[in-house]
Amino acid sequence: MQDVLPEDWRYWDMVMTTANRLANQYGFERIDLPIIEYTELYARGVGTASDVFVQKEMYTIEEEDGSSITLRPEFTAGFMRAYLQNGMASWPQPVKLFILGPNFRRERPQAGRYRQHSQFNAEILGETDPAADLEVMMLAMNVYRSLGYQGLTFQLNSTGCPVCRPGYIEKLKAYLAEHSDKLAPVDQERLRRNALRVLDSKEPGMDALLAGAPHIADNLCADCADHFAELRGLLEALNQPYSVNFRLVRGLDYYVKTVFEVWAQGIGAQAAVCGGGRYDGLSEAIGGTAVPGVGFGSGIERIILGMKEQGVVPPAPALPQVMVAHFGGVTKQRAVELAFSLREVGIATRLAFARERRSMKSQMREANRAGIHYVLILGEEEVAKNQVTVRPLLGGEQVTMAADELVAWLLQ
Ligand code: HAM
């Protein structure tokens, strides 16, 4: 878990502002969801074969009344719960929503992988059109492009559906069983538990071994094959770079049909900047009516790591260029009044604090550290004559002027 200090907050601000702006431009509306849900939502939604469950990544609390609650490890199950619970099925369909906020997973900490991470998530609920898949993919992609990322590509796969996936898994298992002597123990275990995850293996030798494995794209039912072909056609119509990656299987159980990630140059395949896909069976898995859905989640810390690696520099926040300095007593009262009157007219202003008379040298040091351009000095003489002395810190002459000329002078 990390503290976000001011130097990094600039990056957060830029990412969140860009995400908000583009999400709105694509017609997504912001919502918020609670950080805690009943554990059962994730058992049924995210699934007990998912990484979050199998690797015991959830922060779960057993309540005194016997209920079990969990810090959200992801957003999608919560989105679907909120859709069902708030009667969104009776809103005009589809419902397009987005969110920004923290998620919690007890992962082994490593670069780009934290126990508290924040995600930008966008979801389209109540729509089966492959153009909806395209839209969430393009929203993610265009956020990274707007931020200044280079070398972006989509990794795309179809993960089939309950009609065609079991047949594919049987073929994959048969292939892997033929080569089981070459599988590392961890992959042997995956083969027993969830054969699709073997495709995801980073063990040495697996690239060669999997080169001959069957591809799910060749084993889709007609409905999934049509969906996949249309989505690819749309990506091509928009000239988007994508690779069909038959080894892209994602660690959450709810996916059907489309799964995708965005990879960026220099960040590495392991650190996908986002991941998402379609989850048409999720609603029924958590006890609702059938509601199709598609969306993605993008880790904000990951986006920021990528920005730093790619040399993207966020704009500095608009901090004061003006500081009001004084010598205590009556000059302090006048300084306080001046600082607030400047803020009132929209001039960002820093006020020097001092319980007693404070040396001008100390106030100048503070001004320099704070990147101030002009120090407005109120001494007893200035107060008596209703004047202000302006000391420029970036070069130029010190001037004393009538207090009522100050605002026009500063604005100029
Ligand atoms: P996910 O791939 O588990 O998918 O996470 C989405 C993104 O969140 C990842 O691509 C990564 O950027 C970031 N992320 C995940 N875990 C961590 C971590 N421990 N530290 C830092 N960043 C992390 C989901 O969560 C799905 N709910 C996405 C989705 C939305 N699918 C459909 N709709």
Tab-separated table of N, CA and C in Angstrom, residues 197-353:
chain	number	residue	atom	x	y	z
A	197	ARG	N	-5.713	-21.957	-17.445
A	197	ARG	CA	-4.648	-21.155	-16.833
A	197	ARG	C	-3.251	-21.618	-17.224
A	198	VAL	N	-3.133	-22.838	-17.734
A	198	VAL	CA	-1.815	-23.293	-18.195
A	198	VAL	C	-1.361	-22.417	-19.376
A	199	LEU	N	-2.329	-21.914	-20.146
A	199	LEU	CA	-1.978	-21.063	-21.295
A	199	LEU	C	-1.247	-19.804	-20.853
A	200	ASP	N	-1.539	-19.392	-19.639
A	200	ASP	CA	-1.021	-18.179	-19.038
A	200	ASP	C	0.364	-18.386	-18.424
A	201	SER	N	0.847	-19.626	-18.449
A	201	SER	CA	2.057	-19.993	-17.709
A	201	SER	C	3.280	-19.196	-18.167
A	202	LYS	N	4.074	-18.765	-17.172
A	202	LYS	CA	5.323	-18.054	-17.487
A	202	LYS	C	6.531	-18.972	-17.271
A	203	GLU	N	6.266	-20.282	-17.075
A	203	GLU	CA	7.359	-21.225	-16.808
A	203	GLU	C	8.233	-21.372	-18.059
A	204	PRO	N	9.551	-21.621	-17.847
A	204	PRO	CA	10.438	-21.788	-19.002
A	204	PRO	C	9.999	-22.975	-19.868
A	205	GLY	N	10.152	-22.823	-21.164
A	205	GLY	CA	9.831	-23.919	-22.081
A	205	GLY	C	8.381	-23.935	-22.527
A	206	MET	N	7.539	-23.103	-21.880
A	206	MET	CA	6.115	-23.187	-22.207
A	206	MET	C	5.786	-22.570	-23.561
A	207	ASP	N	6.588	-21.579	-24.005
A	207	ASP	CA	6.311	-20.982	-25.317
A	207	ASP	C	6.383	-22.068	-26.389
A	208	ALA	N	7.442	-22.866	-26.303
A	208	ALA	CA	7.628	-23.924	-27.297
A	208	ALA	C	6.535	-24.980	-27.152
A	209	LEU	N	6.269	-25.366	-25.915
A	209	LEU	CA	5.285	-26.437	-25.711
A	209	LEU	C	3.890	-26.020	-26.182
A	210	LEU	N	3.552	-24.737	-25.921
A	210	LEU	CA	2.197	-24.292	-26.256
A	210	LEU	C	2.044	-23.927	-27.731
A	211	ALA	N	3.166	-23.848	-28.438
A	211	ALA	CA	3.090	-23.476	-29.855
A	211	ALA	C	2.193	-24.435	-30.634
A	212	GLY	N	2.128	-25.700	-30.194
A	212	GLY	CA	1.299	-26.664	-30.913
A	212	GLY	C	-0.079	-26.873	-30.296
A	213	ALA	N	-0.406	-26.088	-29.255
A	213	ALA	CA	-1.678	-26.305	-28.551
A	213	ALA	C	-2.860	-25.823	-29.394
A	214	PRO	N	-4.035	-26.414	-29.200
A	214	PRO	CA	-5.205	-25.931	-29.940
A	214	PRO	C	-5.566	-24.503	-29.507
A	215	HIS	N	-6.103	-23.725	-30.443
A	215	HIS	CA	-6.522	-22.350	-30.154
A	215	HIS	C	-8.031	-22.301	-29.960
A	216	ILE	N	-8.454	-21.534	-28.969
A	216	ILE	CA	-9.895	-21.466	-28.734
A	216	ILE	C	-10.620	-20.819	-29.917
A	217	ALA	N	-9.943	-19.862	-30.583
A	217	ALA	CA	-10.598	-19.177	-31.708
A	217	ALA	C	-11.026	-20.162	-32.806
A	218	ASP	N	-10.347	-21.316	-32.880
A	218	ASP	CA	-10.728	-22.324	-33.881
A	218	ASP	C	-11.810	-23.258	-33.354
A	219	ASN	N	-12.231	-23.064	-32.129
A	219	ASN	CA	-13.170	-23.997	-31.497
A	219	ASN	C	-14.408	-23.303	-30.940
A	220	LEU	N	-14.732	-22.125	-31.496
A	220	LEU	CA	-15.871	-21.366	-30.965
A	220	LEU	C	-17.181	-21.845	-31.586
A	221	CYS	N	-18.284	-21.714	-30.836
A	221	CYS	CA	-19.601	-21.978	-31.407
A	221	CYS	C	-19.936	-20.835	-32.372
A	222	ALA	N	-20.993	-20.986	-33.134
A	222	ALA	CA	-21.306	-19.988	-34.174
A	222	ALA	C	-21.517	-18.603	-33.558
A	223	ASP	N	-22.217	-18.553	-32.442
A	223	ASP	CA	-22.524	-17.261	-31.815
A	223	ASP	C	-21.224	-16.546	-31.392
A	224	CYS	N	-20.327	-17.286	-30.721
A	224	CYS	CA	-19.055	-16.684	-30.270
A	224	CYS	C	-18.160	-16.332	-31.460
A	225	ALA	N	-18.162	-17.192	-32.473
A	225	ALA	CA	-17.320	-16.932	-33.652
A	225	ALA	C	-17.795	-15.671	-34.367
A	226	ASP	N	-19.115	-15.494	-34.495
A	226	ASP	CA	-19.658	-14.283	-35.143
A	226	ASP	C	-19.280	-13.038	-34.354
A	227	HIS	N	-19.438	-13.146	-33.044
A	227	HIS	CA	-19.144	-12.003	-32.174
A	227	HIS	C	-17.677	-11.583	-32.330
A	228	PHE	N	-16.805	-12.590	-32.309
A	228	PHE	CA	-15.356	-12.339	-32.399
A	228	PHE	C	-15.008	-11.742	-33.763
A	229	ALA	N	-15.618	-12.294	-34.828
A	229	ALA	CA	-15.315	-11.800	-36.183
A	229	ALA	C	-15.793	-10.361	-36.341
A	230	GLU	N	-16.967	-10.061	-35.788
A	230	GLU	CA	-17.475	-8.689	-35.946
A	230	GLU	C	-16.590	-7.702	-35.189
A	231	LEU	N	-16.196	-8.076	-33.979
A	231	LEU	CA	-15.338	-7.182	-33.195
A	231	LEU	C	-14.016	-6.926	-33.923
A	232	ARG	N	-13.442	-7.974	-34.467
A	232	ARG	CA	-12.177	-7.801	-35.195
A	232	ARG	C	-12.372	-6.915	-36.418
A	233	GLY	N	-13.497	-7.108	-37.094
A	233	GLY	CA	-13.806	-6.262	-38.258
A	233	GLY	C	-13.902	-4.790	-37.859
A	234	LEU	N	-14.522	-4.525	-36.710
A	234	LEU	CA	-14.674	-3.139	-36.263
A	234	LEU	C	-13.321	-2.535	-35.892
A	235	LEU	N	-12.474	-3.339	-35.232
A	235	LEU	CA	-11.128	-2.849	-34.884
A	235	LEU	C	-10.348	-2.520	-36.148
A	236	GLU	N	-10.526	-3.370	-37.158
A	236	GLU	CA	-9.818	-3.131	-38.429
A	236	GLU	C	-10.373	-1.891	-39.125
A	237	ALA	N	-11.700	-1.719	-39.058
A	237	ALA	CA	-12.303	-0.529	-39.685
A	237	ALA	C	-11.728	0.747	-39.062
A	238	LEU	N	-11.396	0.680	-37.779
A	238	LEU	CA	-10.832	1.858	-37.105
A	238	LEU	C	-9.303	1.854	-37.146
A	239	ASN	N	-8.721	0.915	-37.888
A	239	ASN	CA	-7.253	0.821	-37.996
A	239	ASN	C	-6.556	0.689	-36.655
A	240	GLN	N	-7.095	-0.107	-35.772
A	240	GLN	CA	-6.487	-0.253	-34.456
A	240	GLN	C	-5.501	-1.420	-34.433
A	241	PRO	N	-4.344	-1.223	-33.800
A	241	PRO	CA	-3.376	-2.308	-33.714
A	241	PRO	C	-3.845	-3.357	-32.702
A	242	TYR	N	-3.970	-4.602	-33.137
A	242	TYR	CA	-4.308	-5.651	-32.173
A	242	TYR	C	-3.670	-6.963	-32.577
A	243	SER	N	-3.389	-7.819	-31.578
A	243	SER	CA	-2.918	-9.174	-31.845
A	243	SER	C	-3.897	-10.128	-31.214
A	244	VAL	N	-4.291	-11.148	-31.984
A	244	VAL	CA	-5.086	-12.207	-31.363
A	244	VAL	C	-4.094	-13.079	-30.596
A	245	ASN	N	-4.301	-13.178	-29.296
A	245	ASN	CA	-3.368	-13.874	-28.419
A	245	ASN	C	-4.120	-15.032	-27.768
A	246	PHE	N	-3.911	-16.241	-28.309
A	246	PHE	CA	-4.715	-17.379	-27.818
A	246	PHE	C	-4.352	-17.746	-26.390
A	247	ARG	N	-3.225	-17.176	-25.881
A	247	ARG	CA	-2.831	-17.468	-24.497
A	247	ARG	C	-3.395	-16.453	-23.507
A	248	LEU	N	-4.161	-15.488	-24.014
A	248	LEU	CA	-4.756	-14.502	-23.104
A	248	LEU	C	-5.998	-15.105	-22.448
A	249	VAL	N	-5.824	-15.567	-21.220
A	249	VAL	CA	-6.967	-16.057	-20.448
A	249	VAL	C	-6.892	-15.257	-19.169
A	250	ARG	N	-7.965	-14.706	-18.712
A	250	ARG	CA	-7.862	-13.799	-17.589
A	250	ARG	C	-8.238	-14.495	-16.295
A	251	GLY	N	-7.738	-13.940	-15.181
A	251	GLY	CA	-7.820	-14.649	-13.903
A	251	GLY	C	-9.157	-14.562	-13.184
A	252	LEU	N	-10.224	-14.165	-13.863
A	252	LEU	CA	-11.524	-14.058	-13.203
A	252	LEU	C	-12.491	-14.981	-13.938
A	253	ASP	N	-13.380	-15.651	-13.174
A	253	ASP	CA	-14.178	-16.726	-13.771
A	253	ASP	C	-15.311	-16.255	-14.679
A	254	TYR	N	-15.709	-14.967	-14.573
A	254	TYR	CA	-16.967	-14.590	-15.230
A	254	TYR	C	-16.885	-14.329	-16.726
A	255	TYR	N	-15.674	-14.307	-17.297
A	255	TYR	CA	-15.578	-13.885	-18.699
A	255	TYR	C	-16.188	-14.883	-19.687
A	256	VAL	N	-16.856	-14.353	-20.703
A	256	VAL	CA	-17.291	-15.116	-21.875
A	256	VAL	C	-16.973	-14.273	-23.106
A	257	LYS	N	-16.819	-14.935	-24.236
A	257	LYS	CA	-16.497	-14.229	-25.494
A	257	LYS	C	-15.247	-13.361	-25.317
A	258	THR	N	-15.402	-12.045	-25.554
A	258	THR	CA	-14.235	-11.152	-25.601
A	258	THR	C	-13.429	-11.073	-24.300
A	259	VAL	N	-12.134	-11.250	-24.401
A	259	VAL	CA	-11.220	-10.811	-23.333
A	259	VAL	C	-10.114	-9.989	-23.994
A	260	PHE	N	-9.664	-8.958	-23.310
A	260	PHE	CA	-8.618	-8.117	-23.914
A	260	PHE	C	-7.749	-7.479	-22.849
A	261	GLU	N	-6.590	-7.060	-23.272
A	261	GLU	CA	-5.705	-6.239	-22.451
A	261	GLU	C	-5.123	-5.178	-23.365
A	262	VAL	N	-4.573	-4.116	-22.770
A	262	VAL	CA	-3.778	-3.181	-23.558
A	262	VAL	C	-2.352	-3.290	-23.051
A	263	TRP	N	-1.436	-3.494	-23.967
A	263	TRP	CA	-0.013	-3.539	-23.617
A	263	TRP	C	0.644	-2.292	-24.178
A	264	ALA	N	1.593	-1.775	-23.422
A	264	ALA	CA	2.310	-0.578	-23.878
A	264	ALA	C	3.785	-0.895	-23.937
A	265	GLN	N	4.420	-0.322	-24.917
A	265	GLN	CA	5.847	-0.517	-25.148
A	265	GLN	C	6.646	-0.177	-23.889
A	266	GLY	N	7.570	-1.069	-23.549
A	266	GLY	CA	8.466	-0.784	-22.424
A	266	GLY	C	7.904	-1.141	-21.070
A	267	ILE	N	6.636	-1.524	-21.000
A	267	ILE	CA	6.059	-1.820	-19.690
A	267	ILE	C	6.064	-3.319	-19.420
A	268	GLY	N	6.120	-4.112	-20.479
A	268	GLY	CA	6.238	-5.551	-20.279
A	268	GLY	C	4.894	-6.236	-20.294
A	269	ALA	N	4.891	-7.434	-20.806
A	269	ALA	CA	3.653	-8.180	-20.981
A	269	ALA	C	2.983	-8.488	-19.648
A	270	GLN	N	3.798	-8.615	-18.587
A	270	GLN	CA	3.232	-8.992	-17.291
A	270	GLN	C	2.414	-7.870	-16.685
A	271	ALA	N	2.747	-6.641	-17.071
A	271	ALA	CA	2.107	-5.499	-16.438
A	271	ALA	C	1.132	-4.844	-17.402
A	272	ALA	N	0.098	-5.584	-17.795
A	272	ALA	CA	-0.922	-5.020	-18.677
A	272	ALA	C	-1.456	-3.751	-18.032
A	273	VAL	N	-1.650	-2.741	-18.834
A	273	VAL	CA	-2.103	-1.480	-18.266
A	273	VAL	C	-3.607	-1.540	-17.979
A	274	CYS	N	-4.306	-2.443	-18.681
A	274	CYS	CA	-5.705	-2.694	-18.321
A	274	CYS	C	-6.089	-4.098	-18.739
A	275	GLY	N	-7.209	-4.555	-18.226
A	275	GLY	CA	-7.731	-5.849	-18.635
A	275	GLY	C	-9.243	-5.801	-18.568
A	276	GLY	N	-9.875	-6.536	-19.478
A	276	GLY	CA	-11.330	-6.527	-19.434
A	276	GLY	C	-11.920	-7.584	-20.329
A	277	GLY	N	-13.219	-7.486	-20.494
A	277	GLY	CA	-13.905	-8.443	-21.344
A	277	GLY	C	-15.388	-8.470	-21.049
A	278	ARG	N	-16.022	-9.461	-21.637
A	278	ARG	CA	-17.478	-9.618	-21.558
A	278	ARG	C	-17.826	-10.627	-20.470
A	279	TYR	N	-18.955	-10.384	-19.813
A	279	TYR	CA	-19.333	-11.256	-18.682
A	279	TYR	C	-20.843	-11.467	-18.680
A	280	ASP	N	-21.366	-12.056	-19.770
A	280	ASP	CA	-22.816	-12.170	-19.945
A	280	ASP	C	-23.481	-13.090	-18.921
A	281	GLY	N	-22.703	-13.943	-18.227
A	281	GLY	CA	-23.329	-14.854	-17.258
A	281	GLY	C	-23.211	-14.391	-15.811
A	282	LEU	N	-22.545	-13.260	-15.594
A	282	LEU	CA	-22.280	-12.822	-14.213
A	282	LEU	C	-23.566	-12.554	-13.430
A	283	SER	N	-24.507	-11.861	-14.058
A	283	SER	CA	-25.728	-11.489	-13.350
A	283	SER	C	-26.451	-12.733	-12.815
A	284	GLU	N	-26.578	-13.750	-13.669
A	284	GLU	CA	-27.251	-14.973	-13.217
A	284	GLU	C	-26.438	-15.672	-12.123
A	285	ALA	N	-25.116	-15.604	-12.236
A	285	ALA	CA	-24.274	-16.250	-11.217
A	285	ALA	C	-24.504	-15.637	-9.834
A	286	ILE	N	-24.882	-14.336	-9.783
A	286	ILE	CA	-25.114	-13.723	-8.473
A	286	ILE	C	-26.597	-13.632	-8.149
A	287	GLY	N	-27.419	-14.388	-8.908
A	287	GLY	CA	-28.832	-14.521	-8.552
A	287	GLY	C	-29.759	-13.562	-9.268
A	288	GLY	N	-29.279	-12.874	-10.314
A	288	GLY	CA	-30.132	-11.940	-11.044
A	288	GLY	C	-30.696	-12.544	-12.317
A	289	THR	N	-31.423	-11.696	-13.049
A	289	THR	CA	-31.896	-12.087	-14.372
A	289	THR	C	-30.708	-11.986	-15.331
A	290	ALA	N	-30.876	-12.464	-16.567
A	290	ALA	CA	-29.758	-12.399	-17.512
A	290	ALA	C	-29.491	-10.943	-17.903
A	291	VAL	N	-28.289	-10.467	-17.654
A	291	VAL	CA	-27.896	-9.106	-18.055
A	291	VAL	C	-26.509	-9.212	-18.684
A	292	PRO	N	-26.402	-8.988	-19.993
A	292	PRO	CA	-25.065	-9.034	-20.583
A	292	PRO	C	-24.261	-7.821	-20.155
A	293	GLY	N	-22.949	-7.932	-20.224
A	293	GLY	CA	-22.123	-6.790	-19.844
A	293	GLY	C	-20.732	-6.916	-20.413
A	294	VAL	N	-20.080	-5.770	-20.559
A	294	VAL	CA	-18.693	-5.766	-21.025
A	294	VAL	C	-18.007	-4.538	-20.434
A	295	GLY	N	-16.728	-4.679	-20.092
A	295	GLY	CA	-16.034	-3.536	-19.500
A	295	GLY	C	-14.568	-3.843	-19.284
A	296	PHE	N	-13.909	-2.920	-18.613
A	296	PHE	CA	-12.491	-3.139	-18.322
A	296	PHE	C	-12.125	-2.446	-17.023
A	297	GLY	N	-10.998	-2.849	-16.477
A	297	GLY	CA	-10.428	-2.178	-15.322
A	297	GLY	C	-8.993	-1.826	-15.643
A	298	SER	N	-8.583	-0.627	-15.219
A	298	SER	CA	-7.220	-0.191	-15.495
A	298	SER	C	-6.617	0.340	-14.213
A	299	GLY	N	-5.483	-0.207	-13.835
A	299	GLY	CA	-4.852	0.194	-12.570
A	299	GLY	C	-4.194	1.558	-12.707
A	300	ILE	N	-4.589	2.473	-11.843
A	300	ILE	CA	-4.059	3.842	-11.963
A	300	ILE	C	-2.565	3.872	-11.641
A	301	GLU	N	-2.135	3.094	-10.632
A	301	GLU	CA	-0.691	3.045	-10.322
A	301	GLU	C	0.087	2.540	-11.533
A	302	ARG	N	-0.479	1.538	-12.215
A	302	ARG	CA	0.170	0.996	-13.418
A	302	ARG	C	0.243	2.042	-14.519
A	303	ILE	N	-0.853	2.772	-14.707
A	303	ILE	CA	-0.857	3.811	-15.751
A	303	ILE	C	0.256	4.803	-15.443
A	304	ILE	N	0.402	5.148	-14.150
A	304	ILE	CA	1.397	6.157	-13.762
A	304	ILE	C	2.811	5.608	-13.938
A	305	LEU	N	3.029	4.344	-13.583
A	305	LEU	CA	4.353	3.737	-13.817
A	305	LEU	C	4.712	3.845	-15.293
A	306	GLY	N	3.739	3.550	-16.147
A	306	GLY	CA	3.945	3.618	-17.590
A	306	GLY	C	4.242	5.038	-18.047
A	307	MET	N	3.519	6.007	-17.484
A	307	MET	CA	3.765	7.407	-17.867
A	307	MET	C	5.199	7.790	-17.529
A	308	LYS	N	5.656	7.346	-16.349
A	308	LYS	CA	7.022	7.689	-15.934
A	308	LYS	C	8.036	7.012	-16.837
A	309	GLU	N	7.761	5.735	-17.155
A	309	GLU	CA	8.690	5.013	-18.021
A	309	GLU	C	8.746	5.642	-19.411
A	310	GLN	N	7.623	6.186	-19.841
A	310	GLN	CA	7.575	6.774	-21.179
A	310	GLN	C	7.882	8.262	-21.184
A	311	GLY	N	8.206	8.799	-20.024
A	311	GLY	CA	8.620	10.212	-19.956
A	311	GLY	C	7.490	11.219	-20.102
A	312	VAL	N	6.256	10.807	-19.764
A	312	VAL	CA	5.136	11.759	-19.796
A	312	VAL	C	5.198	12.623	-18.536
A	313	VAL	N	5.167	13.955	-18.712
A	313	VAL	CA	5.251	14.852	-17.557
A	313	VAL	C	3.912	15.548	-17.353
A	314	PRO	N	3.275	15.350	-16.196
A	314	PRO	CA	1.977	15.987	-15.985
A	314	PRO	C	2.144	17.483	-15.712
A	315	PRO	N	1.115	18.264	-16.011
A	315	PRO	CA	1.211	19.698	-15.717
A	315	PRO	C	1.286	19.933	-14.208
A	316	ALA	N	2.017	20.980	-13.828
A	316	ALA	CA	2.114	21.318	-12.401
A	316	ALA	C	0.798	21.940	-11.953
A	317	PRO	N	0.392	21.711	-10.705
A	317	PRO	CA	-0.852	22.337	-10.232
A	317	PRO	C	-0.673	23.855	-10.131
A	318	ALA	N	-1.778	24.577	-10.204
A	318	ALA	CA	-1.720	26.046	-10.183
A	318	ALA	C	-1.546	26.543	-8.754
A	319	LEU	N	-0.327	26.479	-8.252
A	319	LEU	CA	-0.049	26.933	-6.885
A	319	LEU	C	0.223	28.437	-6.900
A	320	PRO	N	0.131	29.098	-5.751
A	320	PRO	CA	0.300	30.558	-5.729
A	320	PRO	C	1.664	31.013	-6.254
A	321	GLN	N	1.631	32.126	-6.974
A	321	GLN	CA	2.872	32.787	-7.372
A	321	GLN	C	3.103	34.007	-6.481
A	322	VAL	N	2.145	34.248	-5.598
A	322	VAL	CA	2.166	35.448	-4.764
A	322	VAL	C	2.138	35.036	-3.295
A	323	MET	N	2.991	35.674	-2.478
A	323	MET	CA	2.932	35.416	-1.032
A	323	MET	C	2.876	36.750	-0.295
A	324	VAL	N	2.073	36.798	0.747
A	324	VAL	CA	1.980	38.020	1.548
A	324	VAL	C	2.834	37.848	2.806
A	325	ALA	N	3.810	38.774	2.984
A	325	ALA	CA	4.707	38.736	4.140
A	325	ALA	C	4.417	39.937	5.043
A	326	HIS	N	4.722	39.810	6.324
A	326	HIS	CA	4.387	40.889	7.279
A	326	HIS	C	5.310	40.814	8.490
A	327	PHE	N	5.100	41.759	9.414
A	327	PHE	CA	5.970	41.812	10.609
A	327	PHE	C	5.161	41.696	11.899
A	328	GLY	N	4.013	41.059	11.853
A	328	GLY	CA	3.207	40.874	13.059
A	328	GLY	C	2.375	42.114	13.373
A	329	GLY	N	1.604	42.038	14.456
A	329	GLY	CA	0.807	43.177	14.915
A	329	GLY	C	-0.165	43.647	13.851
A	330	VAL	N	-0.204	44.976	13.670
A	330	VAL	CA	-1.160	45.554	12.734
A	330	VAL	C	-0.856	45.114	11.293
A	331	THR	N	0.439	44.878	11.021
A	331	THR	CA	0.799	44.469	9.649
A	331	THR	C	0.267	43.064	9.356
A	332	LYS	N	0.211	42.242	10.387
A	332	LYS	CA	-0.315	40.886	10.184
A	332	LYS	C	-1.806	40.936	9.839
A	333	GLN	N	-2.526	41.766	10.578
A	333	GLN	CA	-3.968	41.851	10.307
A	333	GLN	C	-4.211	42.313	8.873
A	334	ARG	N	-3.427	43.304	8.459
A	334	ARG	CA	-3.568	43.831	7.091
A	334	ARG	C	-3.177	42.750	6.059
A	335	ALA	N	-2.148	41.938	6.409
A	335	ALA	CA	-1.678	40.869	5.511
A	335	ALA	C	-2.766	39.807	5.336
A	336	VAL	N	-3.399	39.462	6.439
A	336	VAL	CA	-4.475	38.458	6.365
A	336	VAL	C	-5.589	38.988	5.465
A	337	GLU	N	-5.971	40.252	5.683
A	337	GLU	CA	-7.039	40.850	4.864
A	337	GLU	C	-6.644	40.839	3.382
A	338	LEU	N	-5.386	41.213	3.122
A	338	LEU	CA	-4.929	41.285	1.725
A	338	LEU	C	-4.959	39.899	1.072
A	339	ALA	N	-4.449	38.878	1.791
A	339	ALA	CA	-4.398	37.524	1.222
A	339	ALA	C	-5.797	37.062	0.827
A	340	PHE	N	-6.764	37.283	1.740
A	340	PHE	CA	-8.110	36.801	1.415
A	340	PHE	C	-8.762	37.628	0.322
A	341	SER	N	-8.452	38.928	0.265
A	341	SER	CA	-9.070	39.731	-0.795
A	341	SER	C	-8.489	39.343	-2.156
A	342	LEU	N	-7.214	38.975	-2.196
A	342	LEU	CA	-6.633	38.517	-3.470
A	342	LEU	C	-7.266	37.196	-3.900
A	343	ARG	N	-7.416	36.262	-2.963
A	343	ARG	CA	-8.063	34.973	-3.282
A	343	ARG	C	-9.482	35.206	-3.785
A	344	GLU	N	-10.140	36.185	-3.161
A	344	GLU	CA	-11.506	36.535	-3.536
A	344	GLU	C	-11.604	36.903	-5.026
A	345	VAL	N	-10.583	37.598	-5.552
A	345	VAL	CA	-10.621	37.982	-6.972
A	345	VAL	C	-9.916	36.954	-7.860
A	346	GLY	N	-9.596	35.783	-7.271
A	346	GLY	CA	-9.083	34.682	-8.098
A	346	GLY	C	-7.570	34.637	-8.222
A	347	ILE	N	-6.858	35.404	-7.397
A	347	ILE	CA	-5.389	35.350	-7.444
A	347	ILE	C	-4.906	34.390	-6.354
A	348	ALA	N	-4.289	33.268	-6.787
A	348	ALA	CA	-3.804	32.271	-5.822
A	348	ALA	C	-2.733	32.915	-4.943
A	349	THR	N	-2.894	32.799	-3.646
A	349	THR	CA	-2.051	33.552	-2.704
A	349	THR	C	-1.639	32.679	-1.529
A	350	ARG	N	-0.392	32.793	-1.147
A	350	ARG	CA	0.107	32.132	0.059
A	350	ARG	C	0.251	33.194	1.137
A	351	LEU	N	-0.111	32.849	2.356
A	351	LEU	CA	-0.003	33.795	3.478
A	351	LEU	C	1.098	33.309	4.404
A	352	ALA	N	2.009	34.199	4.763
A	352	ALA	CA	3.046	33.840	5.744
A	352	ALA	C	2.398	33.739	7.120
A	353	PHE	N	2.705	32.665	7.829
A	353	PHE	CA	2.198	32.521	9.202
A	353	PHE	C	3.275	32.909	10.198
